[in-house]
Amino acid sequence: MSETKLSAAIPLAVNDHSRDIVGMTYVYPVVSRRAGGVSVGINLNPNNACNWRCIYCQVPDLQRGNAPPLDLQQLERELDTMLDAIVNGSFMEEKVPAEARRLNDIALSGNGEPTSSRQFAEVIGLIGRIKQKFGLGAEVKLVLISNGSQMYRPEVQQALEQMREFNGEVWFKLDRAPVDDYSFVNQVALRDSQVVRHAVAAATRCPTWIQTCMFALDGQLPDETAIAAYLDLLRECLQAGAPLQGVLLYGLARPSTQAEAPRLSAAPRDWMENLAQRIETMGLPVKLSL
């Protein structure tokens, strides 16, 4: 077992995804409402830097930028220690609610865009070795939660192909169709053609789900024009050859820490269910989380 030790951790809960909950720099466990079990998160952006700034983001002190240089040896020690506690130790019994005592995945998410790390491909190889060490087969997924912005880079594409070998899965962010080449929700310049090109690049290399967060802004839900544009963009991705697995449709899970936080509120269940049905008519399965 690694020399890195777990600090005392409070019992995990779905509403607390604190990155430092066990005192580590890169690795943190969470109970995921969407996964229905424990997800071991890997944070490649401990500097709280991201190339997007989604207005619903819960990361405090978020700044624009990319992932910093990573200490891969430390990351490997931390992941080894965390998985040893889960697989061979008493972590599940002591820290996880009874109904969630199942290791579902290892997820690259964290406090910024994981693929902005120049060491991203090395991290994928590292995770693959650790999965093999602990005998974690197809039942434990390797999930990349990404805004898709770096999918044009050859080294990222190669890493996605390697992810497929480790039962990998990409969750590709698409919250709204851009308006005038800009996404207000994600606070970034964005074009439909970019989204389509990057979705094809991801989905043809690794199983890919579209990940969509819907909510009300200033008490107003997305209007029909916005929803129609979003659905049209999904169709464009499919028509361009992106073999999408489906859509992960979810609402506000935890409070935003961005300036727009007071303006955000949850979408009603019936509205979300109606949108899910419209997506499903396109032939895309939907997993809805409220």
PDB file of C-alpha atoms in Angstrom:
ATOM      1  CA  MET A   1       0.000   0.000   0.000  1.00  0.00           C
ATOM      2  CA  SER A   2       1.153   3.559  -0.727  1.00  0.00           C
ATOM      3  CA  GLU A   3       2.710   5.770   1.932  1.00  0.00           C
ATOM      4  CA  THR A   4       0.014   8.364   1.206  1.00  0.00           C
ATOM      5  CA  LYS A   5      -2.620   8.173   3.942  1.00  0.00           C
ATOM      6  CA  LEU A   6      -6.293   8.988   3.901  1.00  0.00           C
ATOM      7  CA  SER A   7      -7.311  11.782   6.236  1.00  0.00           C
ATOM      8  CA  ALA A   8     -10.468  11.381   8.282  1.00  0.00           C
ATOM      9  CA  ALA A   9     -13.406  11.796   5.937  1.00  0.00           C
ATOM     10  CA  ILE A  10     -16.966  12.571   6.859  1.00  0.00           C
ATOM     11  CA  PRO A  11     -19.591  10.191   5.499  1.00  0.00           C
ATOM     12  CA  LEU A  12     -20.039  10.853   1.792  1.00  0.00           C
ATOM     13  CA  ALA A  13     -23.252  12.427   0.519  1.00  0.00           C
ATOM     14  CA  VAL A  14     -24.584  13.200  -2.961  1.00  0.00           C
ATOM     15  CA  ASN A  15     -24.634  16.946  -2.255  1.00  0.00           C
ATOM     16  CA  ASP A  16     -20.955  17.146  -1.272  1.00  0.00           C
ATOM     17  CA  HIS A  17     -18.344  16.673  -3.987  1.00  0.00           C
ATOM     18  CA  SER A  18     -15.505  18.373  -2.095  1.00  0.00           C
ATOM     19  CA  ARG A  19     -12.193  17.770  -3.852  1.00  0.00           C
ATOM     20  CA  ASP A  20     -10.223  17.694  -0.574  1.00  0.00           C
ATOM     21  CA  ILE A  21     -12.587  15.475   1.395  1.00  0.00           C
ATOM     22  CA  VAL A  22      -9.850  12.896   2.094  1.00  0.00           C
ATOM     23  CA  GLY A  23      -6.938  15.335   2.154  1.00  0.00           C
ATOM     24  CA  MET A  24      -5.533  14.494  -1.272  1.00  0.00           C
ATOM     25  CA  THR A  25      -4.474  16.810  -4.084  1.00  0.00           C
ATOM     26  CA  TYR A  26      -5.721  14.899  -7.115  1.00  0.00           C
ATOM     27  CA  VAL A  27      -8.075  12.144  -5.905  1.00  0.00           C
ATOM     28  CA  TYR A  28     -11.437  12.450  -4.149  1.00  0.00           C
ATOM     29  CA  PRO A  29     -14.344  10.017  -3.638  1.00  0.00           C
ATOM     30  CA  VAL A  30     -17.976  11.037  -4.122  1.00  0.00           C
ATOM     31  CA  VAL A  31     -21.372   9.417  -4.001  1.00  0.00           C
ATOM     32  CA  SER A  32     -22.717  10.110  -7.470  1.00  0.00           C
ATOM     33  CA  ARG A  33     -26.464  10.465  -7.903  1.00  0.00           C
ATOM     34  CA  ARG A  34     -26.106   9.746 -11.630  1.00  0.00           C
ATOM     35  CA  ALA A  35     -23.805   6.757 -11.151  1.00  0.00           C
ATOM     36  CA  GLY A  36     -25.797   5.317  -8.268  1.00  0.00           C
ATOM     37  CA  GLY A  37     -22.639   4.424  -6.350  1.00  0.00           C
ATOM     38  CA  VAL A  38     -19.152   5.625  -5.505  1.00  0.00           C
ATOM     39  CA  SER A  39     -17.165   7.510  -8.099  1.00  0.00           C
ATOM     40  CA  VAL A  40     -13.443   8.051  -7.531  1.00  0.00           C
ATOM     41  CA  GLY A  41     -12.800  11.505  -8.948  1.00  0.00           C
ATOM     42  CA  ILE A  42      -9.475  12.643 -10.370  1.00  0.00           C
ATOM     43  CA  ASN A  43      -8.882  16.378 -10.370  1.00  0.00           C
ATOM     44  CA  LEU A  44      -6.286  17.441 -12.931  1.00  0.00           C
ATOM     45  CA  ASN A  45      -7.061  21.115 -12.265  1.00  0.00           C
ATOM     46  CA  PRO A  46      -6.221  21.735  -8.591  1.00  0.00           C
ATOM     47  CA  ASN A  47      -5.491  25.335  -9.611  1.00  0.00           C
ATOM     48  CA  ASN A  48      -9.264  25.835 -10.171  1.00  0.00           C
ATOM     49  CA  ALA A  49      -8.560  26.816 -13.776  1.00  0.00           C
ATOM     50  CA  CYS A  50     -10.818  26.047 -16.723  1.00  0.00           C
ATOM     51  CA  ASN A  51     -11.016  27.323 -20.283  1.00  0.00           C
ATOM     52  CA  TRP A  52     -14.807  27.698 -19.864  1.00  0.00           C
ATOM     53  CA  ARG A  53     -16.809  29.378 -17.076  1.00  0.00           C
ATOM     54  CA  CYS A  54     -20.202  27.732 -16.871  1.00  0.00           C
ATOM     55  CA  ILE A  55     -22.570  29.912 -14.891  1.00  0.00           C
ATOM     56  CA  TYR A  56     -23.825  26.921 -12.870  1.00  0.00           C
ATOM     57  CA  CYS A  57     -20.305  25.752 -11.922  1.00  0.00           C
ATOM     58  CA  GLN A  58     -19.838  24.936  -8.219  1.00  0.00           C
ATOM     59  CA  VAL A  59     -16.031  25.356  -8.257  1.00  0.00           C
ATOM     60  CA  PRO A  60     -15.038  28.215  -5.911  1.00  0.00           C
ATOM     61  CA  ASP A  61     -12.538  30.838  -7.068  1.00  0.00           C
ATOM     62  CA  LEU A  62     -12.782  29.569 -10.635  1.00  0.00           C
ATOM     63  CA  GLN A  63     -10.322  31.198 -13.029  1.00  0.00           C
ATOM     64  CA  ARG A  64      -9.629  30.997 -16.733  1.00  0.00           C
ATOM     65  CA  GLY A  65      -6.747  28.789 -17.741  1.00  0.00           C
ATOM     66  CA  ASN A  66      -5.485  25.241 -18.218  1.00  0.00           C
ATOM     67  CA  ALA A  67      -4.403  22.435 -15.937  1.00  0.00           C
ATOM     68  CA  PRO A  68      -1.009  22.948 -14.244  1.00  0.00           C
ATOM     69  CA  PRO A  69       1.936  20.521 -14.503  1.00  0.00           C
ATOM     70  CA  LEU A  70       0.983  17.352 -12.640  1.00  0.00           C
ATOM     71  CA  ASP A  71       2.998  15.273 -10.180  1.00  0.00           C
ATOM     72  CA  LEU A  72       2.129  11.932 -11.737  1.00  0.00           C
ATOM     73  CA  GLN A  73       3.884   9.949  -9.036  1.00  0.00           C
ATOM     74  CA  GLN A  74       1.776  11.636  -6.373  1.00  0.00           C
ATOM     75  CA  LEU A  75      -1.383  11.102  -8.421  1.00  0.00           C
ATOM     76  CA  GLU A  76      -0.558   7.386  -8.734  1.00  0.00           C
ATOM     77  CA  ARG A  77       0.095   7.087  -4.981  1.00  0.00           C
ATOM     78  CA  GLU A  78      -3.175   8.792  -4.165  1.00  0.00           C
ATOM     79  CA  LEU A  79      -5.224   6.679  -6.559  1.00  0.00           C
ATOM     80  CA  ASP A  80      -3.548   3.507  -5.300  1.00  0.00           C
ATOM     81  CA  THR A  81      -4.319   4.444  -1.687  1.00  0.00           C
ATOM     82  CA  MET A  82      -7.933   5.380  -2.424  1.00  0.00           C
ATOM     83  CA  LEU A  83      -8.682   2.192  -4.324  1.00  0.00           C
ATOM     84  CA  ASP A  84      -6.924   0.077  -1.705  1.00  0.00           C
ATOM     85  CA  ALA A  85      -9.183   1.597   0.969  1.00  0.00           C
ATOM     86  CA  ILE A  86     -12.279   0.940  -1.164  1.00  0.00           C
ATOM     87  CA  VAL A  87     -11.416  -2.525  -2.481  1.00  0.00           C
ATOM     88  CA  ASN A  88      -9.484  -3.984   0.444  1.00  0.00           C
ATOM     89  CA  GLY A  89     -10.298  -1.721   3.386  1.00  0.00           C
ATOM     90  CA  SER A  90     -13.325  -0.547   5.362  1.00  0.00           C
ATOM     91  CA  PHE A  91     -13.927   2.722   3.502  1.00  0.00           C
ATOM     92  CA  MET A  92     -17.272   1.645   2.027  1.00  0.00           C
ATOM     93  CA  GLU A  93     -18.692   0.454   5.350  1.00  0.00           C
ATOM     94  CA  GLU A  94     -17.472   3.470   7.310  1.00  0.00           C
ATOM     95  CA  LYS A  95     -17.964   6.356   4.875  1.00  0.00           C
ATOM     96  CA  VAL A  96     -20.615   5.403   2.310  1.00  0.00           C
ATOM     97  CA  PRO A  97     -24.410   5.068   2.718  1.00  0.00           C
ATOM     98  CA  ALA A  98     -25.485   1.411   2.533  1.00  0.00           C
ATOM     99  CA  GLU A  99     -27.426   1.884  -0.702  1.00  0.00           C
ATOM    100  CA  ALA A 100     -24.355   3.302  -2.518  1.00  0.00           C
ATOM    101  CA  ARG A 101     -21.647   0.813  -1.497  1.00  0.00           C
ATOM    102  CA  ARG A 102     -20.632  -0.001  -5.042  1.00  0.00           C
ATOM    103  CA  LEU A 103     -17.601   1.267  -6.940  1.00  0.00           C
ATOM    104  CA  ASN A 104     -19.059   2.523 -10.196  1.00  0.00           C
ATOM    105  CA  ASP A 105     -16.261   4.409 -11.910  1.00  0.00           C
ATOM    106  CA  ILE A 106     -13.064   6.390 -11.907  1.00  0.00           C
ATOM    107  CA  ALA A 107     -13.964   9.823 -13.258  1.00  0.00           C
ATOM    108  CA  LEU A 108     -11.781  12.553 -14.701  1.00  0.00           C
ATOM    109  CA  SER A 109     -13.661  15.682 -13.773  1.00  0.00           C
ATOM    110  CA  GLY A 110     -12.374  17.973 -11.037  1.00  0.00           C
ATOM    111  CA  ASN A 111     -12.129  21.754 -11.020  1.00  0.00           C
ATOM    112  CA  GLY A 112     -11.516  22.399 -14.699  1.00  0.00           C
ATOM    113  CA  GLU A 113     -11.291  20.817 -18.134  1.00  0.00           C
ATOM    114  CA  PRO A 114      -9.271  17.565 -17.769  1.00  0.00           C
ATOM    115  CA  THR A 115      -8.134  17.434 -21.384  1.00  0.00           C
ATOM    116  CA  SER A 116      -6.447  20.826 -21.002  1.00  0.00           C
ATOM    117  CA  SER A 117      -3.635  18.945 -19.221  1.00  0.00           C
ATOM    118  CA  ARG A 118      -0.655  18.260 -21.487  1.00  0.00           C
ATOM    119  CA  GLN A 119      -0.203  15.056 -19.456  1.00  0.00           C
ATOM    120  CA  PHE A 120      -3.734  13.818 -20.111  1.00  0.00           C
ATOM    121  CA  ALA A 121      -2.624  10.812 -22.175  1.00  0.00           C
ATOM    122  CA  GLU A 122      -0.127   9.784 -19.488  1.00  0.00           C
ATOM    123  CA  VAL A 123      -2.882   9.962 -16.886  1.00  0.00           C
ATOM    124  CA  ILE A 124      -5.060   7.603 -18.929  1.00  0.00           C
ATOM    125  CA  GLY A 125      -2.238   5.069 -19.078  1.00  0.00           C
ATOM    126  CA  LEU A 126      -1.656   5.455 -15.338  1.00  0.00           C
ATOM    127  CA  ILE A 127      -5.327   4.781 -14.555  1.00  0.00           C
ATOM    128  CA  GLY A 128      -5.287   1.726 -16.800  1.00  0.00           C
ATOM    129  CA  ARG A 129      -2.360   0.248 -14.873  1.00  0.00           C
ATOM    130  CA  ILE A 130      -4.006   0.885 -11.508  1.00  0.00           C
ATOM    131  CA  LYS A 131      -7.298  -0.612 -12.683  1.00  0.00           C
ATOM    132  CA  GLN A 132      -5.455  -3.736 -13.729  1.00  0.00           C
ATOM    133  CA  LYS A 133      -3.562  -3.896 -10.418  1.00  0.00           C
ATOM    134  CA  PHE A 134      -6.808  -3.973  -8.433  1.00  0.00           C
ATOM    135  CA  GLY A 135      -8.548  -6.326 -10.833  1.00  0.00           C
ATOM    136  CA  LEU A 136     -11.130  -3.701 -11.806  1.00  0.00           C
ATOM    137  CA  GLY A 137     -12.589  -4.936 -15.062  1.00  0.00           C
ATOM    138  CA  ALA A 138     -15.463  -3.813 -17.230  1.00  0.00           C
ATOM    139  CA  GLU A 139     -17.736  -3.343 -14.213  1.00  0.00           C
ATOM    140  CA  VAL A 140     -15.766  -0.205 -13.213  1.00  0.00           C
ATOM    141  CA  LYS A 141     -15.882   2.446 -15.917  1.00  0.00           C
ATOM    142  CA  LEU A 142     -13.333   5.134 -16.706  1.00  0.00           C
ATOM    143  CA  VAL A 143     -15.354   8.303 -17.279  1.00  0.00           C
ATOM    144  CA  LEU A 144     -14.118  11.538 -18.826  1.00  0.00           C
ATOM    145  CA  ILE A 145     -16.358  14.520 -18.038  1.00  0.00           C
ATOM    146  CA  SER A 146     -15.390  17.105 -20.626  1.00  0.00           C
ATOM    147  CA  ASN A 147     -16.530  20.265 -22.358  1.00  0.00           C
ATOM    148  CA  GLY A 148     -15.169  18.751 -25.570  1.00  0.00           C
ATOM    149  CA  SER A 149     -13.092  21.788 -26.457  1.00  0.00           C
ATOM    150  CA  GLN A 150      -9.803  19.901 -26.843  1.00  0.00           C
ATOM    151  CA  MET A 151     -11.086  16.968 -28.912  1.00  0.00           C
ATOM    152  CA  TYR A 152      -9.295  18.311 -31.998  1.00  0.00           C
ATOM    153  CA  ARG A 153      -5.868  17.550 -30.501  1.00  0.00           C
ATOM    154  CA  PRO A 154      -4.312  14.306 -31.820  1.00  0.00           C
ATOM    155  CA  GLU A 155      -2.914  13.338 -28.409  1.00  0.00           C
ATOM    156  CA  VAL A 156      -6.374  13.677 -26.835  1.00  0.00           C
ATOM    157  CA  GLN A 157      -7.909  11.588 -29.619  1.00  0.00           C
ATOM    158  CA  GLN A 158      -5.285   8.875 -29.082  1.00  0.00           C
ATOM    159  CA  ALA A 159      -5.992   8.927 -25.341  1.00  0.00           C
ATOM    160  CA  LEU A 160      -9.710   8.431 -26.046  1.00  0.00           C
ATOM    161  CA  GLU A 161      -8.886   5.351 -28.097  1.00  0.00           C
ATOM    162  CA  GLN A 162      -6.913   4.040 -25.139  1.00  0.00           C
ATOM    163  CA  MET A 163      -9.823   4.850 -22.834  1.00  0.00           C
ATOM    164  CA  ARG A 164     -12.047   2.577 -24.890  1.00  0.00           C
ATOM    165  CA  GLU A 165      -9.758  -0.326 -23.948  1.00  0.00           C
ATOM    166  CA  PHE A 166     -10.328   0.476 -20.237  1.00  0.00           C
ATOM    167  CA  ASN A 167     -14.146   0.489 -20.541  1.00  0.00           C
ATOM    168  CA  GLY A 168     -13.996   4.237 -21.041  1.00  0.00           C
ATOM    169  CA  GLU A 169     -16.873   6.607 -21.576  1.00  0.00           C
ATOM    170  CA  VAL A 170     -16.983  10.312 -22.441  1.00  0.00           C
ATOM    171  CA  TRP A 171     -19.574  12.717 -21.048  1.00  0.00           C
ATOM    172  CA  PHE A 172     -19.530  15.552 -23.572  1.00  0.00           C
ATOM    173  CA  LYS A 173     -20.983  18.850 -22.380  1.00  0.00           C
ATOM    174  CA  LEU A 174     -23.673  20.437 -24.539  1.00  0.00           C
ATOM    175  CA  ASP A 175     -25.941  22.696 -22.514  1.00  0.00           C
ATOM    176  CA  ARG A 176     -27.344  24.963 -25.217  1.00  0.00           C
ATOM    177  CA  ALA A 177     -26.806  25.626 -28.894  1.00  0.00           C
ATOM    178  CA  PRO A 178     -24.582  28.698 -29.362  1.00  0.00           C
ATOM    179  CA  VAL A 179     -26.261  32.006 -30.200  1.00  0.00           C
ATOM    180  CA  ASP A 180     -24.292  34.230 -32.566  1.00  0.00           C
ATOM    181  CA  ASP A 181     -21.226  32.012 -32.034  1.00  0.00           C
ATOM    182  CA  TYR A 182     -21.358  32.431 -28.257  1.00  0.00           C
ATOM    183  CA  SER A 183     -22.639  30.361 -25.347  1.00  0.00           C
ATOM    184  CA  PHE A 184     -23.920  32.456 -22.458  1.00  0.00           C
ATOM    185  CA  VAL A 185     -24.354  29.405 -20.230  1.00  0.00           C
ATOM    186  CA  ASN A 186     -20.741  28.352 -20.736  1.00  0.00           C
ATOM    187  CA  GLN A 187     -19.328  31.888 -21.141  1.00  0.00           C
ATOM    188  CA  VAL A 188     -17.262  30.979 -24.174  1.00  0.00           C
ATOM    189  CA  ALA A 189     -17.065  31.699 -27.890  1.00  0.00           C
ATOM    190  CA  LEU A 190     -18.558  28.632 -29.553  1.00  0.00           C
ATOM    191  CA  ARG A 191     -19.861  27.630 -32.978  1.00  0.00           C
ATOM    192  CA  ASP A 192     -22.218  24.829 -33.956  1.00  0.00           C
ATOM    193  CA  SER A 193     -19.593  23.481 -36.359  1.00  0.00           C
ATOM    194  CA  GLN A 194     -17.059  23.176 -33.512  1.00  0.00           C
ATOM    195  CA  VAL A 195     -19.501  21.236 -31.349  1.00  0.00           C
ATOM    196  CA  VAL A 196     -20.315  18.842 -34.192  1.00  0.00           C
ATOM    197  CA  ARG A 197     -16.680  18.309 -35.186  1.00  0.00           C
ATOM    198  CA  HIS A 198     -15.586  17.655 -31.599  1.00  0.00           C
ATOM    199  CA  ALA A 199     -18.551  15.379 -30.863  1.00  0.00           C
ATOM    200  CA  VAL A 200     -17.679  13.263 -33.901  1.00  0.00           C
ATOM    201  CA  ALA A 201     -14.023  13.145 -32.846  1.00  0.00           C
ATOM    202  CA  ALA A 202     -14.982  11.919 -29.367  1.00  0.00           C
ATOM    203  CA  ALA A 203     -17.805   9.525 -30.219  1.00  0.00           C
ATOM    204  CA  THR A 204     -15.948   7.720 -33.008  1.00  0.00           C
ATOM    205  CA  ARG A 205     -13.088   6.920 -30.621  1.00  0.00           C
ATOM    206  CA  CYS A 206     -14.824   6.201 -27.326  1.00  0.00           C
ATOM    207  CA  PRO A 207     -18.467   5.657 -26.291  1.00  0.00           C
ATOM    208  CA  THR A 208     -19.857   9.161 -25.762  1.00  0.00           C
ATOM    209  CA  TRP A 209     -22.904  10.574 -23.999  1.00  0.00           C
ATOM    210  CA  ILE A 210     -24.036  14.155 -24.387  1.00  0.00           C
ATOM    211  CA  GLN A 211     -24.269  15.832 -20.969  1.00  0.00           C
ATOM    212  CA  THR A 212     -26.833  18.626 -20.654  1.00  0.00           C
ATOM    213  CA  CYS A 213     -27.661  20.830 -17.664  1.00  0.00           C
ATOM    214  CA  MET A 214     -31.021  22.610 -17.861  1.00  0.00           C
ATOM    215  CA  PHE A 215     -32.321  25.259 -15.460  1.00  0.00           C
ATOM    216  CA  ALA A 216     -34.239  28.531 -15.285  1.00  0.00           C
ATOM    217  CA  LEU A 217     -32.461  31.875 -15.573  1.00  0.00           C
ATOM    218  CA  ASP A 218     -34.140  34.860 -13.903  1.00  0.00           C
ATOM    219  CA  GLY A 219     -37.177  32.645 -13.438  1.00  0.00           C
ATOM    220  CA  GLN A 220     -37.439  31.870 -17.156  1.00  0.00           C
ATOM    221  CA  LEU A 221     -36.895  28.407 -18.623  1.00  0.00           C
ATOM    222  CA  PRO A 222     -35.195  28.080 -22.024  1.00  0.00           C
ATOM    223  CA  ASP A 223     -37.769  29.130 -24.615  1.00  0.00           C
ATOM    224  CA  GLU A 224     -38.877  27.069 -27.595  1.00  0.00           C
ATOM    225  CA  THR A 225     -36.363  28.759 -29.891  1.00  0.00           C
ATOM    226  CA  ALA A 226     -33.498  27.729 -27.594  1.00  0.00           C
ATOM    227  CA  ILE A 227     -34.802  24.176 -27.183  1.00  0.00           C
ATOM    228  CA  ALA A 228     -35.359  23.739 -30.931  1.00  0.00           C
ATOM    229  CA  ALA A 229     -31.813  24.957 -31.625  1.00  0.00           C
ATOM    230  CA  TYR A 230     -30.439  22.508 -29.037  1.00  0.00           C
ATOM    231  CA  LEU A 231     -32.349  19.593 -30.562  1.00  0.00           C
ATOM    232  CA  ASP A 232     -31.246  20.606 -34.050  1.00  0.00           C
ATOM    233  CA  LEU A 233     -27.622  20.603 -32.902  1.00  0.00           C
ATOM    234  CA  LEU A 234     -28.035  17.085 -31.520  1.00  0.00           C
ATOM    235  CA  ARG A 235     -29.409  16.029 -34.923  1.00  0.00           C
ATOM    236  CA  GLU A 236     -26.442  17.658 -36.665  1.00  0.00           C
ATOM    237  CA  CYS A 237     -24.065  15.612 -34.511  1.00  0.00           C
ATOM    238  CA  LEU A 238     -25.870  12.401 -35.430  1.00  0.00           C
ATOM    239  CA  GLN A 239     -26.055  13.282 -39.115  1.00  0.00           C
ATOM    240  CA  ALA A 240     -22.329  14.082 -39.152  1.00  0.00           C
ATOM    241  CA  GLY A 241     -21.572  10.549 -37.970  1.00  0.00           C
ATOM    242  CA  ALA A 242     -21.288  10.854 -34.184  1.00  0.00           C
ATOM    243  CA  PRO A 243     -22.510   7.479 -32.809  1.00  0.00           C
ATOM    244  CA  LEU A 244     -23.831   8.989 -29.579  1.00  0.00           C
ATOM    245  CA  GLN A 245     -24.906   6.675 -26.759  1.00  0.00           C
ATOM    246  CA  GLY A 246     -27.596   9.060 -25.559  1.00  0.00           C
ATOM    247  CA  VAL A 247     -28.106  12.123 -23.378  1.00  0.00           C
ATOM    248  CA  LEU A 248     -27.441  12.613 -19.669  1.00  0.00           C
ATOM    249  CA  LEU A 249     -30.024  15.272 -18.840  1.00  0.00           C
ATOM    250  CA  TYR A 250     -29.777  16.802 -15.395  1.00  0.00           C
ATOM    251  CA  GLY A 251     -30.799  19.811 -13.334  1.00  0.00           C
ATOM    252  CA  LEU A 252     -29.021  21.921 -10.750  1.00  0.00           C
ATOM    253  CA  ALA A 253     -27.371  19.567  -8.263  1.00  0.00           C
ATOM    254  CA  ARG A 254     -25.319  21.854  -6.041  1.00  0.00           C
ATOM    255  CA  PRO A 255     -25.245  25.646  -5.592  1.00  0.00           C
ATOM    256  CA  SER A 256     -23.292  27.605  -8.165  1.00  0.00           C
ATOM    257  CA  THR A 257     -20.412  29.738  -6.892  1.00  0.00           C
ATOM    258  CA  GLN A 258     -20.427  31.991  -9.947  1.00  0.00           C
ATOM    259  CA  ALA A 259     -21.703  35.566 -10.078  1.00  0.00           C
ATOM    260  CA  GLU A 260     -24.900  34.429 -11.807  1.00  0.00           C
ATOM    261  CA  ALA A 261     -25.845  32.050  -8.945  1.00  0.00           C
ATOM    262  CA  PRO A 262     -28.757  34.167  -7.600  1.00  0.00           C
ATOM    263  CA  ARG A 263     -30.311  34.142 -11.070  1.00  0.00           C
ATOM    264  CA  LEU A 264     -30.465  30.345 -11.366  1.00  0.00           C
ATOM    265  CA  SER A 265     -33.261  28.011 -10.265  1.00  0.00           C
ATOM    266  CA  ALA A 266     -34.249  24.411 -10.911  1.00  0.00           C
ATOM    267  CA  ALA A 267     -36.448  23.432 -13.846  1.00  0.00           C
ATOM    268  CA  PRO A 268     -39.713  21.672 -12.881  1.00  0.00           C
ATOM    269  CA  ARG A 269     -39.821  17.885 -13.166  1.00  0.00           C
ATOM    270  CA  ASP A 270     -42.596  17.864 -15.791  1.00  0.00           C
ATOM    271  CA  TRP A 271     -40.643  20.306 -17.991  1.00  0.00           C
ATOM    272  CA  MET A 272     -37.522  18.139 -17.772  1.00  0.00           C
ATOM    273  CA  GLU A 273     -39.505  14.971 -18.489  1.00  0.00           C
ATOM    274  CA  ASN A 274     -41.071  16.598 -21.539  1.00  0.00           C
ATOM    275  CA  LEU A 275     -37.647  17.565 -22.877  1.00  0.00           C
ATOM    276  CA  ALA A 276     -36.404  14.019 -22.254  1.00  0.00           C
ATOM    277  CA  GLN A 277     -39.283  12.669 -24.345  1.00  0.00           C
ATOM    278  CA  ARG A 278     -38.469  15.037 -27.197  1.00  0.00           C
ATOM    279  CA  ILE A 279     -34.849  13.893 -27.194  1.00  0.00           C
ATOM    280  CA  GLU A 280     -35.913  10.247 -27.144  1.00  0.00           C
ATOM    281  CA  THR A 281     -38.015  10.745 -30.289  1.00  0.00           C
ATOM    282  CA  MET A 282     -34.687  11.317 -32.072  1.00  0.00           C
ATOM    283  CA  GLY A 283     -33.639   7.804 -31.151  1.00  0.00           C
ATOM    284  CA  LEU A 284     -31.349   8.862 -28.308  1.00  0.00           C
ATOM    285  CA  PRO A 285     -31.827   7.237 -24.878  1.00  0.00           C
ATOM    286  CA  VAL A 286     -32.052   9.725 -21.997  1.00  0.00           C
ATOM    287  CA  LYS A 287     -30.913   9.315 -18.402  1.00  0.00           C
ATOM    288  CA  LEU A 288     -32.697  11.997 -16.369  1.00  0.00           C
ATOM    289  CA  SER A 289     -31.356  13.243 -13.021  1.00  0.00           C
ATOM    290  CA  LEU A 290     -33.164  15.981 -11.120  1.00  0.00           C
TER     291      LEU A 290
END
